[in-house]
mmCIF file of C-alpha atoms and ligand atoms in Angstrom:
data_model
loop_
_atom_site.group_PDB
_atom_site.id
_atom_site.type_symbol
_atom_site.label_atom_id
_atom_site.label_comp_id
_atom_site.label_asym_id
_atom_site.label_seq_id
_atom_site.Cartn_x
_atom_site.Cartn_y
_atom_site.Cartn_z
ATOM 1 C CA UNK A 7 -35.562 2.435 -1.549
ATOM 2 C CA UNK A 8 -36.362 5.777 -3.059
ATOM 3 C CA UNK A 9 -34.294 7.887 -0.624
ATOM 4 C CA UNK A 10 -36.122 11.141 -1.403
ATOM 5 C CA UNK A 11 -39.453 9.463 -0.672
ATOM 6 C CA UNK A 12 -38.238 7.878 2.561
ATOM 7 C CA UNK A 13 -36.817 11.176 3.808
ATOM 8 C CA UNK A 14 -39.980 13.089 2.881
ATOM 9 C CA UNK A 15 -42.143 10.497 4.694
ATOM 10 C CA UNK A 16 -39.895 10.813 7.728
ATOM 11 C CA UNK A 17 -40.241 14.599 7.548
ATOM 12 C CA UNK A 18 -44.056 14.266 7.409
ATOM 13 C CA UNK A 19 -43.880 12.016 10.466
ATOM 14 C CA UNK A 20 -41.759 14.571 12.320
ATOM 15 C CA UNK A 21 -38.656 12.367 12.248
ATOM 16 C CA UNK A 22 -35.183 13.763 11.470
ATOM 17 C CA UNK A 23 -33.735 13.104 7.999
ATOM 18 C CA UNK A 24 -30.673 11.326 9.423
ATOM 19 C CA UNK A 25 -32.959 8.550 10.714
ATOM 20 C CA UNK A 26 -34.257 8.004 7.170
ATOM 21 C CA UNK A 27 -30.710 7.683 5.865
ATOM 22 C CA UNK A 28 -29.832 5.334 8.715
ATOM 23 C CA UNK A 29 -32.825 3.161 7.870
ATOM 24 C CA UNK A 30 -32.029 3.027 4.136
ATOM 25 C CA UNK A 31 -28.435 1.992 4.840
ATOM 26 C CA UNK A 32 -29.566 -0.882 7.056
ATOM 27 C CA UNK A 33 -32.276 -2.088 4.674
ATOM 28 C CA UNK A 34 -29.858 -2.136 1.738
ATOM 29 C CA UNK A 35 -27.811 -4.738 3.596
ATOM 30 C CA UNK A 36 -30.668 -7.187 3.100
ATOM 31 C CA UNK A 37 -32.628 -6.764 6.328
ATOM 32 C CA UNK A 38 -36.214 -7.926 5.818
ATOM 33 C CA UNK A 39 -37.993 -6.506 8.856
ATOM 34 C CA UNK A 40 -37.848 -3.050 10.396
ATOM 35 C CA UNK A 41 -37.683 -4.769 13.766
ATOM 36 C CA UNK A 42 -34.078 -5.677 12.978
ATOM 37 C CA UNK A 43 -33.112 -1.997 12.711
ATOM 38 C CA UNK A 44 -32.491 -1.619 16.417
ATOM 39 C CA UNK A 45 -30.989 1.853 16.067
ATOM 40 C CA UNK A 46 -34.542 3.170 15.456
ATOM 41 C CA UNK A 47 -37.003 3.704 18.325
ATOM 42 C CA UNK A 48 -39.495 0.841 18.791
ATOM 43 C CA UNK A 49 -42.527 3.046 18.030
ATOM 44 C CA UNK A 50 -41.048 4.109 14.707
ATOM 45 C CA UNK A 51 -40.199 0.513 13.766
ATOM 46 C CA UNK A 52 -43.797 -0.520 14.481
ATOM 47 C CA UNK A 53 -45.217 2.338 12.421
ATOM 48 C CA UNK A 54 -42.916 1.568 9.503
ATOM 49 C CA UNK A 55 -43.991 -2.080 9.609
ATOM 50 C CA UNK A 56 -47.653 -1.053 9.462
ATOM 51 C CA UNK A 57 -47.417 1.683 6.847
ATOM 52 C CA UNK A 58 -44.401 1.141 4.587
ATOM 53 C CA UNK A 59 -43.670 -2.305 3.141
ATOM 54 C CA UNK A 60 -39.929 -2.892 2.676
ATOM 55 C CA UNK A 61 -40.307 -4.095 -0.923
ATOM 56 C CA UNK A 62 -42.356 -2.346 -3.588
ATOM 57 C CA UNK A 63 -43.591 -5.724 -4.912
ATOM 58 C CA UNK A 64 -44.615 -9.143 -3.580
ATOM 59 C CA UNK A 65 -42.399 -12.139 -4.274
ATOM 60 C CA UNK A 66 -44.575 -15.137 -5.209
ATOM 61 C CA UNK A 67 -42.027 -17.940 -5.351
ATOM 62 C CA UNK A 68 -38.368 -18.781 -5.984
ATOM 63 C CA UNK A 69 -37.101 -21.699 -8.037
ATOM 64 C CA UNK A 70 -33.532 -22.936 -7.609
ATOM 65 C CA UNK A 71 -31.354 -25.017 -9.916
ATOM 66 C CA UNK A 72 -30.157 -28.339 -8.506
ATOM 67 C CA UNK A 73 -26.552 -27.148 -8.184
ATOM 68 C CA UNK A 74 -27.676 -23.947 -6.451
ATOM 69 C CA UNK A 75 -25.969 -21.659 -8.977
ATOM 70 C CA UNK A 76 -29.170 -20.047 -10.238
ATOM 71 C CA UNK A 77 -32.340 -18.849 -8.552
ATOM 72 C CA UNK A 78 -35.343 -17.348 -10.296
ATOM 73 C CA UNK A 79 -38.155 -15.431 -8.613
ATOM 74 C CA UNK A 80 -41.628 -14.678 -9.864
ATOM 75 C CA UNK A 81 -42.866 -11.430 -8.366
ATOM 76 C CA UNK A 82 -46.152 -9.501 -8.530
ATOM 77 C CA UNK A 83 -45.865 -5.777 -9.053
ATOM 78 C CA UNK A 84 -48.184 -3.320 -7.383
ATOM 79 C CA UNK A 85 -50.584 -2.821 -10.253
ATOM 80 C CA UNK A 86 -51.002 -6.451 -11.197
ATOM 81 C CA UNK A 87 -48.269 -7.207 -13.753
ATOM 82 C CA UNK A 88 -45.793 -9.948 -12.924
ATOM 83 C CA UNK A 89 -42.113 -10.309 -13.776
ATOM 84 C CA UNK A 90 -39.295 -12.757 -13.291
ATOM 85 C CA UNK A 91 -35.900 -11.831 -11.890
ATOM 86 C CA UNK A 92 -32.785 -13.970 -11.509
ATOM 87 C CA UNK A 93 -29.817 -14.404 -9.188
ATOM 88 C CA UNK A 94 -26.938 -16.395 -10.629
ATOM 89 C CA UNK A 95 -23.439 -17.368 -9.664
ATOM 90 C CA UNK A 96 -21.099 -17.493 -12.684
ATOM 91 C CA UNK A 97 -18.153 -18.252 -10.330
ATOM 92 C CA UNK A 98 -18.140 -19.641 -6.795
ATOM 93 C CA UNK A 99 -18.787 -16.860 -4.306
ATOM 94 C CA UNK A 100 -19.680 -14.262 -6.954
ATOM 95 C CA UNK A 101 -23.319 -13.486 -7.592
ATOM 96 C CA UNK A 102 -25.031 -11.393 -10.252
ATOM 97 C CA UNK A 103 -28.578 -10.126 -10.021
ATOM 98 C CA UNK A 104 -30.208 -10.136 -13.455
ATOM 99 C CA UNK A 105 -32.957 -7.545 -13.260
ATOM 100 C CA UNK A 106 -35.992 -6.872 -15.439
ATOM 101 C CA UNK A 107 -36.688 -3.322 -16.578
ATOM 102 C CA UNK A 108 -40.086 -3.962 -18.175
ATOM 103 C CA UNK A 109 -42.893 -6.469 -17.675
ATOM 104 C CA UNK A 110 -42.869 -8.226 -21.049
ATOM 105 C CA UNK A 111 -41.220 -6.640 -24.063
ATOM 106 C CA UNK A 112 -42.433 -5.045 -27.275
ATOM 107 C CA UNK A 113 -39.401 -5.938 -29.368
ATOM 108 C CA UNK A 114 -40.407 -9.528 -30.130
ATOM 109 C CA UNK A 115 -36.972 -10.993 -30.857
ATOM 110 C CA UNK A 116 -37.785 -14.265 -32.579
ATOM 111 C CA UNK A 117 -35.976 -16.579 -30.112
ATOM 112 C CA UNK A 118 -36.992 -14.952 -26.838
ATOM 113 C CA UNK A 119 -39.733 -16.063 -24.450
ATOM 114 C CA UNK A 120 -40.234 -12.554 -23.026
ATOM 115 C CA UNK A 121 -40.965 -11.307 -26.537
ATOM 116 C CA UNK A 122 -43.908 -13.714 -26.712
ATOM 117 C CA UNK A 123 -45.614 -11.857 -23.843
ATOM 118 C CA UNK A 124 -45.803 -8.536 -25.626
ATOM 119 C CA UNK A 125 -45.326 -5.342 -23.639
ATOM 120 C CA UNK A 126 -47.148 -4.958 -20.303
ATOM 121 C CA UNK A 127 -45.521 -2.036 -18.505
ATOM 122 C CA UNK A 128 -42.374 -0.123 -17.714
ATOM 123 C CA UNK A 129 -41.025 -0.818 -14.250
ATOM 124 C CA UNK A 130 -40.420 2.087 -11.902
ATOM 125 C CA UNK A 131 -36.879 2.756 -10.699
ATOM 126 C CA UNK A 132 -37.932 1.383 -7.327
ATOM 127 C CA UNK A 133 -39.246 -1.847 -8.846
ATOM 128 C CA UNK A 134 -35.945 -2.284 -10.673
ATOM 129 C CA UNK A 135 -33.670 -1.512 -7.702
ATOM 130 C CA UNK A 136 -35.874 -3.549 -5.354
ATOM 131 C CA UNK A 137 -35.036 -6.681 -7.340
ATOM 132 C CA UNK A 138 -31.470 -6.234 -6.056
ATOM 133 C CA UNK A 139 -32.788 -5.648 -2.545
ATOM 134 C CA UNK A 140 -34.940 -8.760 -2.803
ATOM 135 C CA UNK A 141 -31.937 -10.835 -3.875
ATOM 136 C CA UNK A 142 -29.815 -9.379 -1.049
ATOM 137 C CA UNK A 143 -32.519 -10.472 1.394
ATOM 138 C CA UNK A 144 -32.697 -13.890 -0.202
ATOM 139 C CA UNK A 145 -28.899 -14.273 -0.285
ATOM 140 C CA UNK A 146 -28.690 -13.398 3.417
ATOM 141 C CA UNK A 147 -31.643 -15.594 4.453
ATOM 142 C CA UNK A 148 -30.405 -18.573 2.422
ATOM 143 C CA UNK A 149 -26.851 -18.136 3.762
ATOM 144 C CA UNK A 150 -25.368 -18.311 0.264
ATOM 145 C CA UNK A 151 -21.583 -18.073 0.087
ATOM 146 C CA UNK A 152 -19.940 -14.876 -1.174
ATOM 147 C CA UNK A 153 -21.791 -11.716 -2.138
ATOM 148 C CA UNK A 154 -23.765 -10.033 -4.885
ATOM 149 C CA UNK A 155 -21.127 -8.114 -6.787
ATOM 150 C CA UNK A 156 -22.816 -7.365 -10.110
ATOM 151 C CA UNK A 157 -26.144 -6.281 -11.537
ATOM 152 C CA UNK A 158 -27.010 -6.961 -15.161
ATOM 153 C CA UNK A 159 -30.009 -5.350 -16.850
ATOM 154 C CA UNK A 160 -30.624 -8.439 -18.963
ATOM 155 C CA UNK A 161 -33.903 -9.716 -17.553
ATOM 156 C CA UNK A 162 -37.279 -8.981 -19.089
ATOM 157 C CA UNK A 163 -37.597 -5.970 -21.358
ATOM 158 C CA UNK A 164 -35.487 -3.497 -23.262
ATOM 159 C CA UNK A 165 -33.763 -1.196 -20.722
ATOM 160 C CA UNK A 166 -33.164 1.573 -23.273
ATOM 161 C CA UNK A 167 -36.924 1.943 -23.733
ATOM 162 C CA UNK A 168 -37.265 2.689 -20.015
ATOM 163 C CA UNK A 169 -34.099 4.710 -19.754
ATOM 164 C CA UNK A 170 -35.138 7.279 -17.128
ATOM 165 C CA UNK A 171 -36.164 4.618 -14.608
ATOM 166 C CA UNK A 172 -33.081 2.533 -15.408
ATOM 167 C CA UNK A 173 -30.854 5.569 -14.907
ATOM 168 C CA UNK A 174 -32.486 6.403 -11.573
ATOM 169 C CA UNK A 175 -32.068 2.808 -10.407
ATOM 170 C CA UNK A 176 -28.377 2.990 -11.389
ATOM 171 C CA UNK A 177 -28.068 6.165 -9.283
ATOM 172 C CA UNK A 178 -29.488 4.314 -6.244
ATOM 173 C CA UNK A 179 -27.424 1.181 -6.767
ATOM 174 C CA UNK A 180 -24.268 3.278 -6.944
ATOM 175 C CA UNK A 181 -25.181 5.768 -4.201
ATOM 176 C CA UNK A 182 -22.857 5.466 -1.196
ATOM 177 C CA UNK A 183 -25.817 5.850 1.181
ATOM 178 C CA UNK A 184 -27.674 3.005 -0.533
ATOM 179 C CA UNK A 185 -25.968 0.047 -2.222
ATOM 180 C CA UNK A 186 -22.591 1.653 -2.923
ATOM 181 C CA UNK A 187 -21.903 -0.439 -6.049
ATOM 182 C CA UNK A 188 -19.460 0.782 -8.700
ATOM 183 C CA UNK A 189 -20.942 1.730 -12.096
ATOM 184 C CA UNK A 190 -18.439 -0.705 -13.607
ATOM 185 C CA UNK A 191 -20.115 -3.586 -11.837
ATOM 186 C CA UNK A 192 -23.390 -2.834 -13.629
ATOM 187 C CA UNK A 193 -24.171 -3.847 -17.233
ATOM 188 C CA UNK A 194 -26.995 -2.699 -19.476
ATOM 189 C CA UNK A 195 -27.932 -4.796 -22.457
ATOM 190 C CA UNK A 196 -29.802 -3.494 -25.484
ATOM 191 C CA UNK A 197 -31.185 -5.042 -28.637
ATOM 192 C CA UNK A 198 -29.728 -2.023 -30.434
ATOM 193 C CA UNK A 199 -31.830 1.041 -29.562
ATOM 194 C CA UNK A 200 -29.514 3.716 -30.960
ATOM 195 C CA UNK A 201 -30.847 6.742 -29.010
ATOM 196 C CA UNK A 202 -30.503 4.669 -25.823
ATOM 197 C CA UNK A 203 -26.889 3.791 -26.621
ATOM 198 C CA UNK A 204 -26.234 7.499 -27.184
ATOM 199 C CA UNK A 205 -27.785 8.368 -23.819
ATOM 200 C CA UNK A 206 -25.739 5.698 -22.093
ATOM 201 C CA UNK A 207 -22.616 7.105 -23.770
ATOM 202 C CA UNK A 208 -23.414 10.586 -22.446
ATOM 203 C CA UNK A 209 -25.047 9.849 -19.114
ATOM 204 C CA UNK A 210 -23.842 6.475 -17.809
ATOM 205 C CA UNK A 211 -20.390 6.222 -19.326
ATOM 206 C CA UNK A 212 -18.977 3.869 -16.680
ATOM 207 C CA UNK A 213 -21.784 1.304 -16.895
ATOM 208 C CA UNK A 214 -20.913 -1.674 -19.121
ATOM 209 C CA UNK A 215 -22.713 -1.801 -22.445
ATOM 210 C CA UNK A 216 -23.820 -5.064 -24.047
ATOM 211 C CA UNK A 217 -25.415 -5.133 -27.491
ATOM 212 C CA UNK A 218 -27.499 -8.117 -28.564
ATOM 213 C CA UNK A 219 -26.276 -8.524 -32.126
ATOM 214 C CA UNK A 220 -27.187 -12.111 -33.126
ATOM 215 C CA UNK A 221 -26.425 -11.530 -36.820
ATOM 216 C CA UNK A 222 -24.196 -9.214 -38.834
ATOM 217 C CA UNK A 223 -26.385 -9.115 -41.918
ATOM 218 C CA UNK A 224 -29.390 -6.776 -42.038
ATOM 219 C CA UNK A 225 -31.769 -9.212 -43.689
ATOM 220 C CA UNK A 226 -31.078 -11.989 -41.174
ATOM 221 C CA UNK A 227 -30.894 -9.653 -38.193
ATOM 222 C CA UNK A 228 -34.184 -8.072 -39.241
ATOM 223 C CA UNK A 229 -35.814 -11.494 -38.901
ATOM 224 C CA UNK A 230 -34.217 -12.360 -35.556
ATOM 225 C CA UNK A 231 -34.287 -8.904 -33.972
ATOM 226 C CA UNK A 232 -37.076 -6.938 -35.690
ATOM 227 C CA UNK A 233 -35.942 -3.605 -34.164
ATOM 228 C CA UNK A 234 -33.063 -3.879 -36.659
ATOM 229 C CA UNK A 235 -35.492 -2.478 -39.253
ATOM 230 C CA UNK A 236 -35.627 0.789 -37.268
ATOM 231 C CA UNK A 237 -31.930 0.768 -36.290
ATOM 232 C CA UNK A 238 -30.029 -1.229 -38.903
ATOM 233 C CA UNK A 239 -26.480 -2.454 -38.481
ATOM 234 C CA UNK A 240 -24.948 0.654 -40.000
ATOM 235 C CA UNK A 241 -26.749 2.912 -37.490
ATOM 236 C CA UNK A 242 -25.645 0.573 -34.704
ATOM 237 C CA UNK A 243 -22.058 0.707 -35.882
ATOM 238 C CA UNK A 244 -22.147 4.531 -35.890
ATOM 239 C CA UNK A 245 -23.590 4.571 -32.360
ATOM 240 C CA UNK A 246 -20.708 2.346 -31.231
ATOM 241 C CA UNK A 247 -18.312 4.745 -32.976
ATOM 242 C CA UNK A 248 -19.739 7.604 -30.876
ATOM 243 C CA UNK A 249 -19.432 5.408 -27.784
ATOM 244 C CA UNK A 250 -15.764 4.628 -28.471
ATOM 245 C CA UNK A 251 -14.980 8.271 -29.185
ATOM 246 C CA UNK A 252 -15.984 9.033 -25.573
ATOM 247 C CA UNK A 253 -15.253 5.773 -23.755
ATOM 248 C CA UNK A 254 -12.201 3.617 -23.992
ATOM 249 C CA UNK A 255 -14.184 0.726 -22.566
ATOM 250 C CA UNK A 256 -15.022 -2.748 -23.738
ATOM 251 C CA UNK A 257 -18.430 -3.385 -25.320
ATOM 252 C CA UNK A 258 -19.923 -6.871 -25.229
ATOM 253 C CA UNK A 259 -21.665 -8.246 -28.303
ATOM 254 C CA UNK A 260 -24.172 -10.944 -27.423
ATOM 255 C CA UNK A 261 -24.715 -13.560 -30.117
ATOM 256 C CA UNK A 262 -27.241 -16.344 -29.602
ATOM 257 C CA UNK A 263 -26.358 -19.387 -31.714
ATOM 258 C CA UNK A 264 -29.344 -20.809 -33.603
ATOM 259 C CA UNK A 265 -28.815 -24.053 -35.500
ATOM 260 C CA UNK A 266 -28.486 -23.561 -39.254
ATOM 261 C CA UNK A 267 -29.694 -19.966 -39.010
ATOM 262 C CA UNK A 268 -26.774 -17.839 -37.820
ATOM 263 C CA UNK A 269 -24.130 -20.386 -36.794
ATOM 264 C CA UNK A 270 -22.423 -21.192 -40.096
ATOM 265 C CA UNK A 271 -18.974 -20.114 -41.323
ATOM 266 C CA UNK A 272 -20.542 -17.451 -43.542
ATOM 267 C CA UNK A 273 -22.193 -15.897 -40.472
ATOM 268 C CA UNK A 274 -18.918 -15.932 -38.553
ATOM 269 C CA UNK A 275 -17.236 -14.212 -41.532
ATOM 270 C CA UNK A 276 -19.978 -11.534 -41.620
ATOM 271 C CA UNK A 277 -19.493 -11.006 -37.900
ATOM 272 C CA UNK A 278 -15.719 -10.580 -38.208
ATOM 273 C CA UNK A 279 -16.192 -8.061 -41.043
ATOM 274 C CA UNK A 280 -18.751 -6.082 -39.067
ATOM 275 C CA UNK A 281 -16.647 -6.019 -35.910
ATOM 276 C CA UNK A 282 -13.613 -4.752 -37.817
ATOM 277 C CA UNK A 283 -15.669 -1.799 -39.038
ATOM 278 C CA UNK A 284 -17.508 -1.195 -35.750
ATOM 279 C CA UNK A 285 -14.600 -0.266 -33.521
ATOM 280 C CA UNK A 286 -11.186 -1.210 -32.168
ATOM 281 C CA UNK A 287 -11.338 -5.010 -32.041
ATOM 282 C CA UNK A 288 -9.638 -5.134 -28.658
ATOM 283 C CA UNK A 289 -12.663 -3.247 -27.281
ATOM 284 C CA UNK A 290 -15.286 -5.599 -28.709
ATOM 285 C CA UNK A 291 -15.863 -8.900 -26.981
ATOM 286 C CA UNK A 292 -18.274 -11.481 -28.373
ATOM 287 C CA UNK A 293 -20.326 -13.572 -25.953
ATOM 288 C CA UNK A 294 -21.707 -16.621 -27.723
ATOM 289 C CA UNK A 295 -24.844 -18.039 -26.137
ATOM 290 C CA UNK A 296 -26.085 -21.423 -27.237
ATOM 291 C CA UNK A 297 -29.844 -20.850 -27.549
ATOM 292 C CA UNK A 298 -31.830 -21.790 -24.476
ATOM 293 C CA UNK A 299 -35.098 -23.535 -25.357
ATOM 294 C CA UNK A 300 -38.205 -21.343 -25.476
ATOM 295 C CA UNK A 301 -41.605 -21.818 -27.096
ATOM 296 C CA UNK A 302 -40.256 -20.386 -30.357
ATOM 297 C CA UNK A 303 -39.327 -22.088 -33.633
ATOM 298 C CA UNK A 304 -35.559 -22.447 -33.242
ATOM 299 C CA UNK A 305 -33.041 -25.145 -32.396
ATOM 300 C CA UNK A 306 -29.872 -24.878 -30.352
ATOM 301 C CA UNK A 307 -26.551 -25.085 -32.160
ATOM 302 C CA UNK A 308 -24.680 -28.294 -31.368
ATOM 303 C CA UNK A 309 -21.481 -28.165 -29.348
ATOM 304 C CA UNK A 310 -19.161 -28.781 -32.316
ATOM 305 C CA UNK A 311 -20.680 -25.994 -34.449
ATOM 306 C CA UNK A 312 -20.410 -23.615 -31.491
ATOM 307 C CA UNK A 313 -16.755 -24.564 -31.112
ATOM 308 C CA UNK A 314 -16.048 -24.022 -34.809
ATOM 309 C CA UNK A 315 -17.796 -20.635 -34.732
ATOM 310 C CA UNK A 316 -15.713 -19.608 -31.748
ATOM 311 C CA UNK A 317 -12.479 -20.848 -33.345
ATOM 312 C CA UNK A 318 -13.221 -18.867 -36.507
ATOM 313 C CA UNK A 319 -13.506 -15.659 -34.475
ATOM 314 C CA UNK A 320 -10.399 -16.397 -32.411
ATOM 315 C CA UNK A 321 -8.352 -17.103 -35.533
ATOM 316 C CA UNK A 322 -9.293 -13.605 -36.795
ATOM 317 C CA UNK A 323 -8.172 -11.945 -33.546
ATOM 318 C CA UNK A 324 -11.640 -11.474 -32.052
ATOM 319 C CA UNK A 325 -12.106 -11.980 -28.306
ATOM 320 C CA UNK A 326 -14.850 -14.470 -27.675
ATOM 321 C CA UNK A 327 -16.379 -16.507 -24.860
ATOM 322 C CA UNK A 328 -19.056 -19.172 -24.958
ATOM 323 C CA UNK A 329 -21.327 -18.207 -22.083
ATOM 324 C CA UNK A 330 -22.477 -20.815 -19.583
ATOM 325 C CA UNK A 331 -26.202 -21.525 -19.868
ATOM 326 C CA UNK A 332 -26.826 -20.987 -16.167
ATOM 327 C CA UNK A 333 -30.352 -21.700 -14.999
ATOM 328 C CA UNK A 334 -31.646 -23.482 -18.100
ATOM 329 C CA UNK A 335 -33.294 -26.204 -16.000
ATOM 330 C CA UNK A 336 -35.452 -23.623 -14.196
ATOM 331 C CA UNK A 337 -36.081 -21.633 -17.402
ATOM 332 C CA UNK A 338 -34.036 -18.836 -15.884
ATOM 333 C CA UNK A 339 -31.361 -18.592 -18.579
ATOM 334 C CA UNK A 340 -30.913 -15.932 -21.211
ATOM 335 C CA UNK A 341 -34.088 -15.425 -23.271
ATOM 336 C CA UNK A 342 -36.218 -17.761 -21.148
ATOM 337 C CA UNK A 343 -37.919 -15.346 -18.752
ATOM 338 C CA UNK A 344 -41.662 -15.214 -19.260
ATOM 339 C CA UNK A 345 -44.911 -15.003 -17.330
ATOM 340 C CA UNK A 346 -47.980 -16.698 -18.771
ATOM 341 C CA UNK A 347 -47.994 -17.364 -22.502
ATOM 342 C CA UNK A 348 -44.813 -19.042 -23.723
ATOM 343 C CA UNK A 349 -43.967 -20.679 -20.393
ATOM 344 C CA UNK A 350 -42.377 -24.043 -21.116
ATOM 345 C CA UNK A 351 -41.122 -25.085 -17.700
ATOM 346 C CA UNK A 352 -43.201 -27.888 -16.288
ATOM 347 C CA UNK A 353 -40.514 -29.887 -14.483
ATOM 348 C CA UNK A 354 -40.488 -30.204 -10.708
ATOM 349 C CA UNK A 355 -38.093 -27.681 -9.230
ATOM 350 C CA UNK A 356 -36.456 -27.104 -5.892
ATOM 351 C CA UNK A 357 -38.946 -24.559 -4.699
ATOM 352 C CA UNK A 358 -38.185 -22.376 -1.692
HETATM 353 S S1 SF4 B 427 -34.285 -10.480 -26.295
HETATM 354 FE FE1 SF4 B 427 -34.547 -8.687 -24.959
HETATM 355 S S2 SF4 B 427 -35.224 -7.078 -26.395
HETATM 356 FE FE2 SF4 B 427 -35.552 -9.029 -27.456
HETATM 357 S S3 SF4 B 427 -37.697 -9.599 -26.996
HETATM 358 FE FE3 SF4 B 427 -36.365 -10.564 -25.443
HETATM 359 S S4 SF4 B 427 -36.380 -9.134 -23.721
HETATM 360 FE FE4 SF4 B 427 -37.082 -8.011 -25.534
#
C-alpha cells in the first residue's frame, strides 16, 4: 500500500501511473485478489498476482470472541518476527482496528504481556497500514455488519519510538487516494515519551492523543511504567501544556486499575491533583481499564473499587469512563497482546 512504490513498479513495467492509483483505490476497499480488479487488463492482474503480494505480511490465524465483538490475528512479518493485531467493535456496527507499531516492546510496563517479550523490531509503515487492510479484507469476507471507522495505535509497542513509520502510515490511512480516513478517527497512545508527544503536537495535531498514565505519583509510576524515570510526571505535564497551547483537543489518560496498588482513594486524589495541574480539566478524559490478566504479578481491581475510584473522579469534576474489556477471552484486550513468552491463552477459541 505504499503508493510511491506501487507507482514506481508500474512505471518500471511500462504501465501508466493512473492504473497504479486505480489499483490502490480498489485494494483499499478490502479486495483480496488482483483478479477482482476488473478495470485492469488480465495480463497485468496475472503479473501482479505472481510478483506483488497484496499484503506485506502473512496472516497465520484469527481468533474470535464468542459474541463476535473482538477478533485477534497473529501475523508473520517478512523477516521472521510475529505480531498480534486486533479488530474490535465497541458499539454495534462500529469497528476499530487496533494496530501494532513494533514487534514486542522495550518499555516493560509491569502489567503488560507485550513488555514481557522485549523489543524485536520496528514495523515499517506498510506493515502498520497493512493491518488495517488485512482487517478490511477480513471484515468484508466475514460479512461483519457496519464498517471500520477508527484506527487506534494501541497494539504491541510504543508508537512514539517508531514515529516516522507511524506518521507515514497515518499519511496513507488519511490519503484520499488510499483509505480516506479523517485524522480525528485515528488515536495514538504513548506510555509518555515526551519528544514523541511534542512531535505529535507539531506534526499530527488532529490525531487523538492517549497517554498511559496508570499512576500520578512518580515513585509508583516508576514501578509500573519504568519509562517514567526518563520522563517523569512533571515532564509529561509540561508536554501536555505544550500540546494544549497548540491544540484545543481532548487528551485521553489511560489508567489501568491494579488491585491494592493504584486503585485506592489516595491514588484517585493524586490523580485529581495531577490532572488539575496538567491542563484544562474539560480537555482531559480518564479511561479506567480494569487490568486484563497477563503473566505478570498483578490482580484486577474488583468491580466495587473500580466504581468508587470512578465516583471519586466524577465528584471532583473529572470526565471518566470505565472501558469495556473487549476481547479478554481471546487474550486480545488491552495489555494482553504477546507472541511466545508470556502467552497465557490456552482455552479453545472460535478459530477462523
Ligand atoms: S503497555 Fe505499551 S508501552 Fe508499556 S510495555 Fe506494553 S506495549 Fe510497551
